[in-house]
JSON list of C-alpha atoms in Angstrom, two decimals:
[
{"chain": "A", "resi": 211, "resn": "UNK", "atom": "CA", "xyz": [13.75, 2.00, 3.72]},
{"chain": "A", "resi": 212, "resn": "UNK", "atom": "CA", "xyz": [17.12, 3.10, 2.33]},
{"chain": "A", "resi": 213, "resn": "UNK", "atom": "CA", "xyz": [17.30, 6.49, 0.98]},
{"chain": "A", "resi": 214, "resn": "UNK", "atom": "CA", "xyz": [19.70, 5.35, -1.96]},
{"chain": "A", "resi": 215, "resn": "UNK", "atom": "CA", "xyz": [18.82, 1.23, -3.64]},
{"chain": "A", "resi": 216, "resn": "UNK", "atom": "CA", "xyz": [22.15, 1.12, -5.26]},
{"chain": "A", "resi": 217, "resn": "UNK", "atom": "CA", "xyz": [24.76, 2.79, -7.36]},
{"chain": "A", "resi": 218, "resn": "UNK", "atom": "CA", "xyz": [26.59, 1.79, -10.06]},
{"chain": "A", "resi": 219, "resn": "UNK", "atom": "CA", "xyz": [29.80, 3.30, -10.90]},
{"chain": "A", "resi": 220, "resn": "UNK", "atom": "CA", "xyz": [31.35, 2.87, -15.02]},
{"chain": "A", "resi": 221, "resn": "UNK", "atom": "CA", "xyz": [35.47, 1.43, -13.82]},
{"chain": "A", "resi": 222, "resn": "UNK", "atom": "CA", "xyz": [38.21, 1.30, -16.95]},
{"chain": "A", "resi": 223, "resn": "UNK", "atom": "CA", "xyz": [39.24, -1.59, -15.59]},
{"chain": "A", "resi": 224, "resn": "UNK", "atom": "CA", "xyz": [36.75, -4.17, -14.36]},
{"chain": "A", "resi": 225, "resn": "UNK", "atom": "CA", "xyz": [39.58, -6.53, -12.90]},
{"chain": "A", "resi": 226, "resn": "UNK", "atom": "CA", "xyz": [41.44, -4.03, -11.40]},
{"chain": "A", "resi": 227, "resn": "UNK", "atom": "CA", "xyz": [38.42, -2.25, -9.94]},
{"chain": "A", "resi": 228, "resn": "UNK", "atom": "CA", "xyz": [37.61, -5.59, -8.11]},
{"chain": "A", "resi": 229, "resn": "UNK", "atom": "CA", "xyz": [40.61, -5.34, -6.86]},
{"chain": "A", "resi": 230, "resn": "UNK", "atom": "CA", "xyz": [40.21, -1.76, -5.08]},
{"chain": "A", "resi": 231, "resn": "UNK", "atom": "CA", "xyz": [36.45, -1.66, -4.50]},
{"chain": "A", "resi": 232, "resn": "UNK", "atom": "CA", "xyz": [36.07, -5.59, -2.63]},
{"chain": "A", "resi": 233, "resn": "UNK", "atom": "CA", "xyz": [38.37, -5.22, 0.06]},
{"chain": "A", "resi": 234, "resn": "UNK", "atom": "CA", "xyz": [36.92, -1.61, 1.07]},
{"chain": "A", "resi": 235, "resn": "UNK", "atom": "CA", "xyz": [33.44, -2.75, 0.80]},
{"chain": "A", "resi": 236, "resn": "UNK", "atom": "CA", "xyz": [33.60, -6.19, 2.49]},
{"chain": "A", "resi": 237, "resn": "UNK", "atom": "CA", "xyz": [35.38, -3.75, 5.53]},
{"chain": "A", "resi": 238, "resn": "UNK", "atom": "CA", "xyz": [32.01, -1.88, 5.61]},
{"chain": "A", "resi": 239, "resn": "UNK", "atom": "CA", "xyz": [30.25, -4.80, 5.74]},
{"chain": "A", "resi": 240, "resn": "UNK", "atom": "CA", "xyz": [29.56, -5.38, 1.80]},
{"chain": "A", "resi": 241, "resn": "UNK", "atom": "CA", "xyz": [29.24, -9.25, 0.67]},
{"chain": "A", "resi": 242, "resn": "UNK", "atom": "CA", "xyz": [29.99, -9.53, -3.13]},
{"chain": "A", "resi": 243, "resn": "UNK", "atom": "CA", "xyz": [26.58, -10.23, -5.26]},
{"chain": "A", "resi": 244, "resn": "UNK", "atom": "CA", "xyz": [27.06, -11.31, -8.21]},
{"chain": "A", "resi": 245, "resn": "UNK", "atom": "CA", "xyz": [30.51, -11.40, -10.77]},
{"chain": "A", "resi": 246, "resn": "UNK", "atom": "CA", "xyz": [29.57, -12.75, -14.24]},
{"chain": "A", "resi": 247, "resn": "UNK", "atom": "CA", "xyz": [32.15, -10.74, -16.06]},
{"chain": "A", "resi": 248, "resn": "UNK", "atom": "CA", "xyz": [29.71, -8.35, -17.19]},
{"chain": "A", "resi": 249, "resn": "UNK", "atom": "CA", "xyz": [29.62, -5.95, -14.06]},
{"chain": "A", "resi": 250, "resn": "UNK", "atom": "CA", "xyz": [30.57, -7.06, -10.04]},
{"chain": "A", "resi": 251, "resn": "UNK", "atom": "CA", "xyz": [28.07, -6.00, -7.52]},
{"chain": "A", "resi": 252, "resn": "UNK", "atom": "CA", "xyz": [27.87, -5.84, -3.77]},
{"chain": "A", "resi": 253, "resn": "UNK", "atom": "CA", "xyz": [25.14, -6.17, -1.48]},
{"chain": "A", "resi": 254, "resn": "UNK", "atom": "CA", "xyz": [24.59, -4.60, 2.31]},
{"chain": "A", "resi": 255, "resn": "UNK", "atom": "CA", "xyz": [22.00, -6.93, 3.83]},
{"chain": "A", "resi": 256, "resn": "UNK", "atom": "CA", "xyz": [19.01, -6.05, 1.83]},
{"chain": "A", "resi": 257, "resn": "UNK", "atom": "CA", "xyz": [20.22, -2.16, 1.83]},
{"chain": "A", "resi": 258, "resn": "UNK", "atom": "CA", "xyz": [22.42, -0.54, -0.88]},
{"chain": "A", "resi": 259, "resn": "UNK", "atom": "CA", "xyz": [23.75, -2.13, -3.43]},
{"chain": "A", "resi": 260, "resn": "UNK", "atom": "CA", "xyz": [27.33, -0.73, -5.20]},
{"chain": "A", "resi": 261, "resn": "UNK", "atom": "CA", "xyz": [28.01, -2.04, -9.04]},
{"chain": "A", "resi": 262, "resn": "UNK", "atom": "CA", "xyz": [30.73, -1.76, -10.83]},
{"chain": "A", "resi": 263, "resn": "UNK", "atom": "CA", "xyz": [30.38, -1.95, -14.95]},
{"chain": "A", "resi": 264, "resn": "UNK", "atom": "CA", "xyz": [33.10, -1.69, -17.89]},
{"chain": "A", "resi": 265, "resn": "UNK", "atom": "CA", "xyz": [33.38, 1.22, -19.58]},
{"chain": "A", "resi": 266, "resn": "UNK", "atom": "CA", "xyz": [30.70, 0.85, -22.80]},
{"chain": "A", "resi": 267, "resn": "UNK", "atom": "CA", "xyz": [33.30, 3.67, -24.92]},
{"chain": "A", "resi": 268, "resn": "UNK", "atom": "CA", "xyz": [37.37, 2.54, -25.16]},
{"chain": "A", "resi": 269, "resn": "UNK", "atom": "CA", "xyz": [39.55, 4.93, -24.06]},
{"chain": "A", "resi": 270, "resn": "UNK", "atom": "CA", "xyz": [37.19, 7.34, -22.00]},
{"chain": "A", "resi": 271, "resn": "UNK", "atom": "CA", "xyz": [38.50, 7.44, -19.04]},
{"chain": "A", "resi": 272, "resn": "UNK", "atom": "CA", "xyz": [39.92, 8.35, -16.16]},
{"chain": "A", "resi": 273, "resn": "UNK", "atom": "CA", "xyz": [37.37, 10.30, -14.34]},
{"chain": "A", "resi": 274, "resn": "UNK", "atom": "CA", "xyz": [38.67, 14.01, -13.71]},
{"chain": "A", "resi": 275, "resn": "UNK", "atom": "CA", "xyz": [37.20, 15.05, -9.79]},
{"chain": "A", "resi": 276, "resn": "UNK", "atom": "CA", "xyz": [35.90, 18.57, -10.10]},
{"chain": "A", "resi": 277, "resn": "UNK", "atom": "CA", "xyz": [34.59, 17.88, -14.00]},
{"chain": "A", "resi": 278, "resn": "UNK", "atom": "CA", "xyz": [31.21, 17.37, -14.88]},
{"chain": "A", "resi": 279, "resn": "UNK", "atom": "CA", "xyz": [29.27, 14.18, -13.32]},
{"chain": "A", "resi": 280, "resn": "UNK", "atom": "CA", "xyz": [30.66, 11.98, -10.11]},
{"chain": "A", "resi": 281, "resn": "UNK", "atom": "CA", "xyz": [32.24, 13.81, -7.13]},
{"chain": "A", "resi": 282, "resn": "UNK", "atom": "CA", "xyz": [32.44, 11.38, -4.59]},
{"chain": "A", "resi": 283, "resn": "UNK", "atom": "CA", "xyz": [30.94, 9.10, -2.29]},
{"chain": "A", "resi": 284, "resn": "UNK", "atom": "CA", "xyz": [30.84, 9.81, 1.17]},
{"chain": "A", "resi": 285, "resn": "UNK", "atom": "CA", "xyz": [30.82, 6.45, 3.40]},
{"chain": "A", "resi": 286, "resn": "UNK", "atom": "CA", "xyz": [29.81, 6.89, 7.41]},
{"chain": "A", "resi": 287, "resn": "UNK", "atom": "CA", "xyz": [31.82, 5.35, 10.00]},
{"chain": "A", "resi": 288, "resn": "UNK", "atom": "CA", "xyz": [31.47, 4.80, 13.57]},
{"chain": "A", "resi": 289, "resn": "UNK", "atom": "CA", "xyz": [34.81, 6.33, 15.21]},
{"chain": "A", "resi": 290, "resn": "UNK", "atom": "CA", "xyz": [37.58, 8.67, 14.28]},
{"chain": "A", "resi": 291, "resn": "UNK", "atom": "CA", "xyz": [39.87, 5.70, 14.29]},
{"chain": "A", "resi": 292, "resn": "UNK", "atom": "CA", "xyz": [37.34, 3.63, 11.90]},
{"chain": "A", "resi": 293, "resn": "UNK", "atom": "CA", "xyz": [38.16, 6.35, 9.11]},
{"chain": "A", "resi": 294, "resn": "UNK", "atom": "CA", "xyz": [42.23, 5.65, 10.00]},
{"chain": "A", "resi": 295, "resn": "UNK", "atom": "CA", "xyz": [41.34, 1.74, 9.11]},
{"chain": "A", "resi": 296, "resn": "UNK", "atom": "CA", "xyz": [39.36, 2.54, 6.34]},
{"chain": "A", "resi": 297, "resn": "UNK", "atom": "CA", "xyz": [42.07, 4.54, 5.19]},
{"chain": "A", "resi": 298, "resn": "UNK", "atom": "CA", "xyz": [44.88, 2.06, 5.14]},
{"chain": "A", "resi": 299, "resn": "UNK", "atom": "CA", "xyz": [42.62, -0.45, 4.00]},
{"chain": "A", "resi": 300, "resn": "UNK", "atom": "CA", "xyz": [42.22, 1.42, 1.15]},
{"chain": "A", "resi": 301, "resn": "UNK", "atom": "CA", "xyz": [46.11, 2.42, 0.49]},
{"chain": "A", "resi": 302, "resn": "UNK", "atom": "CA", "xyz": [46.64, -1.71, 0.77]},
{"chain": "A", "resi": 303, "resn": "UNK", "atom": "CA", "xyz": [44.39, -1.91, -2.01]},
{"chain": "A", "resi": 304, "resn": "UNK", "atom": "CA", "xyz": [45.97, -0.03, -4.56]},
{"chain": "A", "resi": 305, "resn": "UNK", "atom": "CA", "xyz": [44.01, 3.03, -4.02]},
{"chain": "A", "resi": 306, "resn": "UNK", "atom": "CA", "xyz": [45.61, 6.49, -4.25]},
{"chain": "A", "resi": 307, "resn": "UNK", "atom": "CA", "xyz": [45.62, 8.96, -0.75]},
{"chain": "A", "resi": 308, "resn": "UNK", "atom": "CA", "xyz": [43.92, 12.45, -1.92]},
{"chain": "A", "resi": 309, "resn": "UNK", "atom": "CA", "xyz": [43.78, 13.50, 2.08]},
{"chain": "A", "resi": 310, "resn": "UNK", "atom": "CA", "xyz": [45.01, 11.45, 4.78]},
{"chain": "A", "resi": 311, "resn": "UNK", "atom": "CA", "xyz": [42.52, 11.68, 7.92]},
{"chain": "A", "resi": 312, "resn": "UNK", "atom": "CA", "xyz": [42.23, 14.81, 9.26]},
{"chain": "A", "resi": 313, "resn": "UNK", "atom": "CA", "xyz": [39.61, 17.27, 10.78]},
{"chain": "A", "resi": 314, "resn": "UNK", "atom": "CA", "xyz": [37.65, 19.09, 8.91]},
{"chain": "A", "resi": 315, "resn": "UNK", "atom": "CA", "xyz": [36.52, 22.12, 11.09]},
{"chain": "A", "resi": 316, "resn": "UNK", "atom": "CA", "xyz": [35.33, 24.04, 8.50]},
{"chain": "A", "resi": 317, "resn": "UNK", "atom": "CA", "xyz": [32.45, 21.94, 8.34]},
{"chain": "A", "resi": 318, "resn": "UNK", "atom": "CA", "xyz": [31.94, 20.93, 11.69]},
{"chain": "A", "resi": 319, "resn": "UNK", "atom": "CA", "xyz": [34.25, 20.84, 14.81]},
{"chain": "A", "resi": 320, "resn": "UNK", "atom": "CA", "xyz": [33.83, 16.82, 15.30]},
{"chain": "A", "resi": 321, "resn": "UNK", "atom": "CA", "xyz": [34.52, 15.97, 11.15]},
{"chain": "A", "resi": 322, "resn": "UNK", "atom": "CA", "xyz": [37.14, 14.09, 10.37]},
{"chain": "A", "resi": 323, "resn": "UNK", "atom": "CA", "xyz": [38.46, 12.30, 7.07]},
{"chain": "A", "resi": 324, "resn": "UNK", "atom": "CA", "xyz": [39.86, 10.97, 4.88]},
{"chain": "A", "resi": 325, "resn": "UNK", "atom": "CA", "xyz": [39.99, 10.94, 0.92]},
{"chain": "A", "resi": 326, "resn": "UNK", "atom": "CA", "xyz": [41.07, 8.51, -1.89]},
{"chain": "A", "resi": 327, "resn": "UNK", "atom": "CA", "xyz": [40.50, 6.99, -5.81]},
{"chain": "A", "resi": 328, "resn": "UNK", "atom": "CA", "xyz": [40.81, 4.16, -7.46]},
{"chain": "A", "resi": 329, "resn": "UNK", "atom": "CA", "xyz": [42.68, 3.79, -11.07]},
{"chain": "A", "resi": 330, "resn": "UNK", "atom": "CA", "xyz": [39.66, 5.19, -12.29]},
{"chain": "A", "resi": 331, "resn": "UNK", "atom": "CA", "xyz": [39.91, 8.65, -10.58]},
{"chain": "A", "resi": 332, "resn": "UNK", "atom": "CA", "xyz": [36.81, 7.54, -8.84]},
{"chain": "A", "resi": 333, "resn": "UNK", "atom": "CA", "xyz": [36.87, 9.18, -5.34]},
{"chain": "A", "resi": 334, "resn": "UNK", "atom": "CA", "xyz": [35.54, 7.42, -1.77]},
{"chain": "A", "resi": 335, "resn": "UNK", "atom": "CA", "xyz": [35.38, 9.76, 1.08]},
{"chain": "A", "resi": 336, "resn": "UNK", "atom": "CA", "xyz": [35.68, 8.04, 4.76]},
{"chain": "A", "resi": 337, "resn": "UNK", "atom": "CA", "xyz": [33.77, 10.47, 7.85]},
{"chain": "A", "resi": 338, "resn": "UNK", "atom": "CA", "xyz": [33.39, 10.59, 11.31]},
{"chain": "A", "resi": 339, "resn": "UNK", "atom": "CA", "xyz": [30.89, 13.43, 11.96]},
{"chain": "A", "resi": 340, "resn": "UNK", "atom": "CA", "xyz": [29.05, 12.33, 15.53]},
{"chain": "A", "resi": 341, "resn": "UNK", "atom": "CA", "xyz": [26.43, 14.54, 16.48]},
{"chain": "A", "resi": 342, "resn": "UNK", "atom": "CA", "xyz": [27.32, 17.61, 18.61]},
{"chain": "A", "resi": 343, "resn": "UNK", "atom": "CA", "xyz": [25.80, 16.04, 21.73]},
{"chain": "A", "resi": 344, "resn": "UNK", "atom": "CA", "xyz": [27.89, 13.25, 21.62]},
{"chain": "A", "resi": 345, "resn": "UNK", "atom": "CA", "xyz": [30.95, 13.26, 23.12]}
]
């Protein structure tokens, strides 16, 4: 059973956000479920669903990292090369780099990650942190 069933995020511009999320989620194995103009969703098998919504209040964004609310969502991937690949896909989809792929020894000596933001200020991380006994 998945620990997280679904995640809904409000974005400033639904069409633009779809352009920025679709290539990333597709590369992570998600497929677009519905797109009815009031929201867009992606799902990975029968597991976690990812949904974006337009704002209910105009001019309420963008989100500012570090304020109360959203921090970031980290996607664990299988290798450092996959972190690099996902980072490149995110940049090609129009995301802004926050931190290019690099090691983060303050977490573990194996932690490798990158961070990107979309136009709404929503931050994603792509990370690889293999178990200590994996060489």
